[in-house]
PDB file of C-alpha atoms in Angstrom:
ATOM      1  CA  UNK R   1      -0.126  -0.290   0.051  1.00 74.00           C
ATOM      2  CA  UNK R   2       1.000   3.624  -0.419  1.00 87.00           C
ATOM      3  CA  UNK R   3       2.505   5.751   1.850  1.00 90.00           C
ATOM      4  CA  UNK R   4       0.336   8.519   0.974  1.00 91.00           C
ATOM      5  CA  UNK R   5      -2.771   6.390   0.833  1.00 92.00           C
ATOM      6  CA  UNK R   6      -2.192   4.825   4.875  1.00 94.00           C
ATOM      7  CA  UNK R   7      -2.108   9.282   5.773  1.00 95.00           C
ATOM      8  CA  UNK R   8      -5.159   9.430   4.530  1.00 95.00           C
ATOM      9  CA  UNK R   9      -6.932   6.251   5.895  1.00 95.00           C
ATOM     10  CA  UNK R  10      -5.535   7.253   8.708  1.00 95.00           C
ATOM     11  CA  UNK R  11      -7.426  10.555   8.494  1.00 94.00           C
ATOM     12  CA  UNK R  12     -10.628   8.813   7.112  1.00 95.00           C
ATOM     13  CA  UNK R  13     -11.067   6.632   9.786  1.00 95.00           C
ATOM     14  CA  UNK R  14      -9.968   9.299  12.744  1.00 93.00           C
ATOM     15  CA  UNK R  15      -6.802   7.358  13.798  1.00 95.00           C
ATOM     16  CA  UNK R  16      -4.452   9.164  16.418  1.00 93.00           C
ATOM     17  CA  UNK R  17      -1.189   6.732  15.306  1.00 96.00           C
ATOM     18  CA  UNK R  18       0.324   4.536  12.448  1.00 97.00           C
ATOM     19  CA  UNK R  19       2.184   1.909  13.333  1.00 98.00           C
ATOM     20  CA  UNK R  20       5.061   0.447  10.588  1.00 97.00           C
ATOM     21  CA  UNK R  21       7.012  -2.781  11.688  1.00 97.00           C
ATOM     22  CA  UNK R  22       8.733  -5.151   9.662  1.00 96.00           C
ATOM     23  CA  UNK R  23       6.417  -8.120   9.524  1.00 96.00           C
ATOM     24  CA  UNK R  24       3.200  -7.316  10.911  1.00 96.00           C
ATOM     25  CA  UNK R  25       0.990  -5.125   8.517  1.00 97.00           C
ATOM     26  CA  UNK R  26       0.513  -1.707   9.058  1.00 97.00           C
ATOM     27  CA  UNK R  27      -1.428  -1.223  12.078  1.00 98.00           C
ATOM     28  CA  UNK R  28      -3.454   1.951  13.620  1.00 97.00           C
ATOM     29  CA  UNK R  29      -4.888   3.132  16.626  1.00 97.00           C
ATOM     30  CA  UNK R  30      -8.404   3.793  16.532  1.00 95.00           C
ATOM     31  CA  UNK R  31     -10.755   4.898  20.088  1.00 93.00           C
ATOM     32  CA  UNK R  32      -7.191   3.640  21.832  1.00 90.00           C
ATOM     33  CA  UNK R  33      -7.289   0.134  20.600  1.00 96.00           C
ATOM     34  CA  UNK R  34      -4.682  -1.124  17.659  1.00 97.00           C
ATOM     35  CA  UNK R  35      -5.477  -2.852  14.490  1.00 96.00           C
ATOM     36  CA  UNK R  36      -3.916  -3.860  11.074  1.00 96.00           C
ATOM     37  CA  UNK R  37      -4.585  -1.472   8.590  1.00 94.00           C
ATOM     38  CA  UNK R  38      -4.943  -4.262   5.579  1.00 91.00           C
ATOM     39  CA  UNK R  39      -3.259  -8.362   5.855  1.00 92.00           C
ATOM     40  CA  UNK R  40      -0.114  -7.831   3.737  1.00 94.00           C
ATOM     41  CA  UNK R  41       2.904  -7.875   6.475  1.00 96.00           C
ATOM     42  CA  UNK R  42       5.336  -5.619   6.048  1.00 96.00           C
ATOM     43  CA  UNK R  43       8.776  -6.968   4.478  1.00 96.00           C
ATOM     44  CA  UNK R  44      12.047  -5.151   6.600  1.00 97.00           C
ATOM     45  CA  UNK R  45      12.516  -4.006   3.361  1.00 96.00           C
ATOM     46  CA  UNK R  46       9.667  -2.124   2.639  1.00 96.00           C
ATOM     47  CA  UNK R  47       9.692  -0.661   5.955  1.00 97.00           C
ATOM     48  CA  UNK R  48      12.736   0.670   5.411  1.00 96.00           C
ATOM     49  CA  UNK R  49      11.814   2.440   2.262  1.00 95.00           C
ATOM     50  CA  UNK R  50       9.231   3.853   3.817  1.00 95.00           C
ATOM     51  CA  UNK R  51      10.961   4.923   6.820  1.00 96.00           C
ATOM     52  CA  UNK R  52      13.707   7.048   4.621  1.00 95.00           C
ATOM     53  CA  UNK R  53      10.824   8.096   2.646  1.00 94.00           C
ATOM     54  CA  UNK R  54      10.049  10.351   4.702  1.00 94.00           C
ATOM     55  CA  UNK R  55      12.894  12.099   5.802  1.00 95.00           C
ATOM     56  CA  UNK R  56      15.289  14.888   3.828  1.00 92.00           C
ATOM     57  CA  UNK R  57      18.736  14.114   4.142  1.00 93.00           C
ATOM     58  CA  UNK R  58      19.262  15.868   7.397  1.00 90.00           C
ATOM     59  CA  UNK R  59      17.065  13.485   8.801  1.00 94.00           C
ATOM     60  CA  UNK R  60      18.686  10.745   7.393  1.00 95.00           C
ATOM     61  CA  UNK R  61      21.689  11.993   8.541  1.00 95.00           C
ATOM     62  CA  UNK R  62      20.269  12.050  12.034  1.00 93.00           C
ATOM     63  CA  UNK R  63      19.140   8.441  11.516  1.00 96.00           C
ATOM     64  CA  UNK R  64      21.784   6.959  10.775  1.00 96.00           C
ATOM     65  CA  UNK R  65      24.171   8.018  13.302  1.00 96.00           C
ATOM     66  CA  UNK R  66      21.640   7.900  16.473  1.00 96.00           C
ATOM     67  CA  UNK R  67      19.060   5.258  14.843  1.00 97.00           C
ATOM     68  CA  UNK R  68      16.558   7.287  15.756  1.00 95.00           C
ATOM     69  CA  UNK R  69      14.929  10.501  14.508  1.00 94.00           C
ATOM     70  CA  UNK R  70      11.871  12.775  15.594  1.00 91.00           C
ATOM     71  CA  UNK R  71      10.279  15.101  13.078  1.00 91.00           C
ATOM     72  CA  UNK R  72       6.901  16.227  11.496  1.00 89.00           C
ATOM     73  CA  UNK R  73       5.623  15.674   8.073  1.00 92.00           C
ATOM     74  CA  UNK R  74       2.813  17.817   5.875  1.00 88.00           C
ATOM     75  CA  UNK R  75       1.149  16.000   4.091  1.00 90.00           C
ATOM     76  CA  UNK R  76      -0.629  18.384   0.963  1.00 89.00           C
ATOM     77  CA  UNK R  77      -4.316  17.880   1.049  1.00 89.00           C
ATOM     78  CA  UNK R  78      -4.062  15.640   4.267  1.00 93.00           C
ATOM     79  CA  UNK R  79      -2.939  16.540   7.176  1.00 90.00           C
ATOM     80  CA  UNK R  80       0.419  17.132   9.713  1.00 90.00           C
ATOM     81  CA  UNK R  81       2.004  14.126  11.400  1.00 94.00           C
ATOM     82  CA  UNK R  82       4.789  13.588  13.781  1.00 92.00           C
ATOM     83  CA  UNK R  83       7.018  11.080  12.910  1.00 95.00           C
ATOM     84  CA  UNK R  84       9.070   8.865  15.553  1.00 96.00           C
ATOM     85  CA  UNK R  85      11.709   6.935  13.667  1.00 97.00           C
ATOM     86  CA  UNK R  86      13.656   4.201  15.238  1.00 97.00           C
ATOM     87  CA  UNK R  87      15.780   0.663  15.045  1.00 97.00           C
ATOM     88  CA  UNK R  88      14.461  -1.909  16.889  1.00 95.00           C
ATOM     89  CA  UNK R  89      15.604  -5.480  16.311  1.00 92.00           C
ATOM     90  CA  UNK R  90      18.100  -4.067  14.150  1.00 94.00           C
ATOM     91  CA  UNK R  91      15.398  -2.977  12.019  1.00 96.00           C
ATOM     92  CA  UNK R  92      14.044   0.412  10.896  1.00 97.00           C
ATOM     93  CA  UNK R  93      10.653   1.202  11.913  1.00 97.00           C
ATOM     94  CA  UNK R  94       8.231   4.355  12.532  1.00 98.00           C
ATOM     95  CA  UNK R  95       5.164   5.438  14.579  1.00 97.00           C
ATOM     96  CA  UNK R  96       3.036   8.496  12.727  1.00 97.00           C
ATOM     97  CA  UNK R  97       0.698  10.609  15.289  1.00 93.00           C
ATOM     98  CA  UNK R  98      -1.445  12.541  13.641  1.00 92.00           C
ATOM     99  CA  UNK R  99      -1.611  16.429  14.768  1.00 87.00           C
ATOM    100  CA  UNK R 100      -4.861  18.539  14.395  1.00 81.00           C
ATOM    101  CA  UNK R 101      -4.619  21.524  12.080  1.00 81.00           C
ATOM    102  CA  UNK R 102      -6.640  23.322  14.438  1.00 87.00           C
ATOM    103  CA  UNK R 103      -5.447  24.451  17.566  1.00 92.00           C
ATOM    104  CA  UNK R 104      -7.989  24.218  20.599  1.00 93.00           C
ATOM    105  CA  UNK R 105      -9.112  26.870  23.447  1.00 95.00           C
ATOM    106  CA  UNK R 106      -8.354  26.373  26.243  1.00 95.00           C
ATOM    107  CA  UNK R 107     -11.578  26.276  27.176  1.00 96.00           C
ATOM    108  CA  UNK R 108     -12.318  23.036  24.883  1.00 95.00           C
ATOM    109  CA  UNK R 109      -9.735  21.238  25.930  1.00 95.00           C
ATOM    110  CA  UNK R 110     -11.403  22.017  30.097  1.00 95.00           C
ATOM    111  CA  UNK R 111      -7.877  23.385  31.511  1.00 94.00           C
ATOM    112  CA  UNK R 112      -8.539  25.457  34.601  1.00 94.00           C
ATOM    113  CA  UNK R 113      -8.777  29.068  34.717  1.00 94.00           C
ATOM    114  CA  UNK R 114      -5.638  29.417  35.904  1.00 94.00           C
ATOM    115  CA  UNK R 115      -3.861  28.379  32.340  1.00 94.00           C
ATOM    116  CA  UNK R 116      -4.677  31.551  31.143  1.00 95.00           C
ATOM    117  CA  UNK R 117      -3.125  33.370  33.961  1.00 94.00           C
ATOM    118  CA  UNK R 118      -0.193  31.310  33.142  1.00 93.00           C
ATOM    119  CA  UNK R 119      -0.530  32.089  29.778  1.00 93.00           C
ATOM    120  CA  UNK R 120       0.044  35.674  30.098  1.00 94.00           C
ATOM    121  CA  UNK R 121       3.260  35.166  32.603  1.00 90.00           C
ATOM    122  CA  UNK R 122       5.755  38.334  31.105  1.00 84.00           C
ATOM    123  CA  UNK R 123       8.461  36.283  32.530  1.00 81.00           C
ATOM    124  CA  UNK R 124       9.471  32.377  33.943  1.00 76.00           C
ATOM    125  CA  UNK R 125       9.589  29.420  32.528  1.00 74.00           C
ATOM    126  CA  UNK R 126       7.112  26.725  32.449  1.00 75.00           C
ATOM    127  CA  UNK R 127       7.534  23.543  32.053  1.00 79.00           C
ATOM    128  CA  UNK R 128       5.019  20.902  30.839  1.00 79.00           C
ATOM    129  CA  UNK R 129       5.495  17.182  31.781  1.00 86.00           C
ATOM    130  CA  UNK R 130       3.392  13.877  31.293  1.00 86.00           C
ATOM    131  CA  UNK R 131       3.480  10.781  29.239  1.00 86.00           C
ATOM    132  CA  UNK R 132       3.309  10.137  25.395  1.00 77.00           C
ATOM    133  CA  UNK R 133       0.103  11.395  24.595  1.00 75.00           C
ATOM    134  CA  UNK R 134      -1.605  13.163  27.470  1.00 85.00           C
ATOM    135  CA  UNK R 135      -1.848  16.711  25.583  1.00 86.00           C
ATOM    136  CA  UNK R 136       1.299  18.924  26.277  1.00 89.00           C
ATOM    137  CA  UNK R 137       1.608  20.052  22.992  1.00 88.00           C
ATOM    138  CA  UNK R 138      -1.852  20.439  23.020  1.00 91.00           C
ATOM    139  CA  UNK R 139      -2.124  22.127  25.935  1.00 93.00           C
ATOM    140  CA  UNK R 140       0.641  24.358  25.210  1.00 93.00           C
ATOM    141  CA  UNK R 141      -0.312  25.243  21.778  1.00 94.00           C
ATOM    142  CA  UNK R 142      -3.551  26.430  23.055  1.00 96.00           C
ATOM    143  CA  UNK R 143      -1.742  28.671  25.836  1.00 95.00           C
ATOM    144  CA  UNK R 144       0.218  30.361  22.798  1.00 95.00           C
ATOM    145  CA  UNK R 145      -3.449  30.722  20.993  1.00 96.00           C
ATOM    146  CA  UNK R 146      -4.746  32.282  24.080  1.00 97.00           C
ATOM    147  CA  UNK R 147      -1.807  35.234  24.302  1.00 96.00           C
ATOM    148  CA  UNK R 148      -1.411  35.467  20.752  1.00 96.00           C
ATOM    149  CA  UNK R 149      -5.434  36.297  20.782  1.00 96.00           C
ATOM    150  CA  UNK R 150      -5.363  38.505  23.615  1.00 96.00           C
ATOM    151  CA  UNK R 151      -2.081  40.407  24.182  1.00 95.00           C
ATOM    152  CA  UNK R 152      -0.113  42.034  21.873  1.00 94.00           C
ATOM    153  CA  UNK R 153       3.953  40.624  22.293  1.00 91.00           C
ATOM    154  CA  UNK R 154       6.832  38.340  20.388  1.00 92.00           C
ATOM    155  CA  UNK R 155       6.120  34.818  21.548  1.00 92.00           C
ATOM    156  CA  UNK R 156       9.115  32.577  20.720  1.00 91.00           C
ATOM    157  CA  UNK R 157       8.752  28.598  20.785  1.00 91.00           C
ATOM    158  CA  UNK R 158      11.863  26.277  20.856  1.00 92.00           C
ATOM    159  CA  UNK R 159      10.415  22.809  19.800  1.00 88.00           C
ATOM    160  CA  UNK R 160      11.002  19.064  18.066  1.00 84.00           C
ATOM    161  CA  UNK R 161       9.508  18.819  15.853  1.00 84.00           C
ATOM    162  CA  UNK R 162       7.299  21.757  14.836  1.00 87.00           C
ATOM    163  CA  UNK R 163       3.616  20.390  15.260  1.00 85.00           C
ATOM    164  CA  UNK R 164       1.118  22.854  15.479  1.00 90.00           C
ATOM    165  CA  UNK R 165       1.733  26.342  12.686  1.00 90.00           C
ATOM    166  CA  UNK R 166       0.369  29.490  14.671  1.00 93.00           C
ATOM    167  CA  UNK R 167      -0.576  32.443  12.224  1.00 93.00           C
ATOM    168  CA  UNK R 168      -0.152  36.047  13.795  1.00 94.00           C
ATOM    169  CA  UNK R 169      -2.704  37.756  15.433  1.00 94.00           C
ATOM    170  CA  UNK R 170      -1.612  39.914  18.328  1.00 93.00           C
ATOM    171  CA  UNK R 171       1.744  38.476  18.467  1.00 95.00           C
ATOM    172  CA  UNK R 172       4.281  38.186  16.201  1.00 96.00           C
ATOM    173  CA  UNK R 173       4.715  34.500  17.070  1.00 95.00           C
ATOM    174  CA  UNK R 174       8.428  32.907  16.009  1.00 95.00           C
ATOM    175  CA  UNK R 175       8.676  29.016  15.673  1.00 94.00           C
ATOM    176  CA  UNK R 176      12.070  27.158  16.112  1.00 94.00           C
ATOM    177  CA  UNK R 177      12.521  23.765  15.274  1.00 89.00           C
ATOM    178  CA  UNK R 178      15.342  22.223  16.577  1.00 90.00           C
ATOM    179  CA  UNK R 179      17.896  20.826  14.166  1.00 84.00           C
ATOM    180  CA  UNK R 180      16.574  22.742  11.243  1.00 85.00           C
ATOM    181  CA  UNK R 181      16.273  26.483  12.850  1.00 91.00           C
ATOM    182  CA  UNK R 182      18.921  26.092  15.444  1.00 92.00           C
ATOM    183  CA  UNK R 183      21.294  23.223  16.542  1.00 90.00           C
ATOM    184  CA  UNK R 184      19.933  22.450  20.067  1.00 91.00           C
ATOM    185  CA  UNK R 185      17.760  24.061  22.703  1.00 90.00           C
ATOM    186  CA  UNK R 186      20.130  25.346  24.914  1.00 91.00           C
ATOM    187  CA  UNK R 187      21.922  27.669  21.654  1.00 93.00           C
ATOM    188  CA  UNK R 188      18.099  29.088  20.628  1.00 91.00           C
ATOM    189  CA  UNK R 189      17.253  29.598  23.992  1.00 87.00           C
ATOM    190  CA  UNK R 190      20.610  31.742  24.566  1.00 88.00           C
ATOM    191  CA  UNK R 191      20.559  33.482  21.811  1.00 87.00           C
ATOM    192  CA  UNK R 192      16.716  34.663  22.527  1.00 81.00           C
TER     193      UNK R 192
END
């Protein structure tokens, strides 16, 4: 099955994740349950080709060096996806997570009112922690969206990878991606 077709099916079925692993068919997580897309298991070579096809040269170099790479891709007319490519059992594999393009509001996420105050803080550092898939990126995007709509200024985000694409509204939003726009979080913070 073509990679672009897998992404389209993922969006049509409302899947949150797509799993590409040798020896099993491509599988998707829908409503918390993982199931195969079809009956045909992927070969090691097919998985390697799929993984490499999602990467640019910089990402391939990183993958070759560290055996893992995280980045975001856009499929025109389909959506954006966060990719986690890795080696496992001496074979390539990857998991893609669908990134919602519409940034939800703080109210839609049912976050407490204190998060609005936190989003408007002028100085300091906000640290969000939690397990994969618990809403950290979405919550932060909603906070940036809230600040963007309710103030003026310059918002800088340093991300790996950039997930939500913010539009300038009340604020100018600078989004920097580690490995693309800067070499590291440390360097980006020092030059902010």
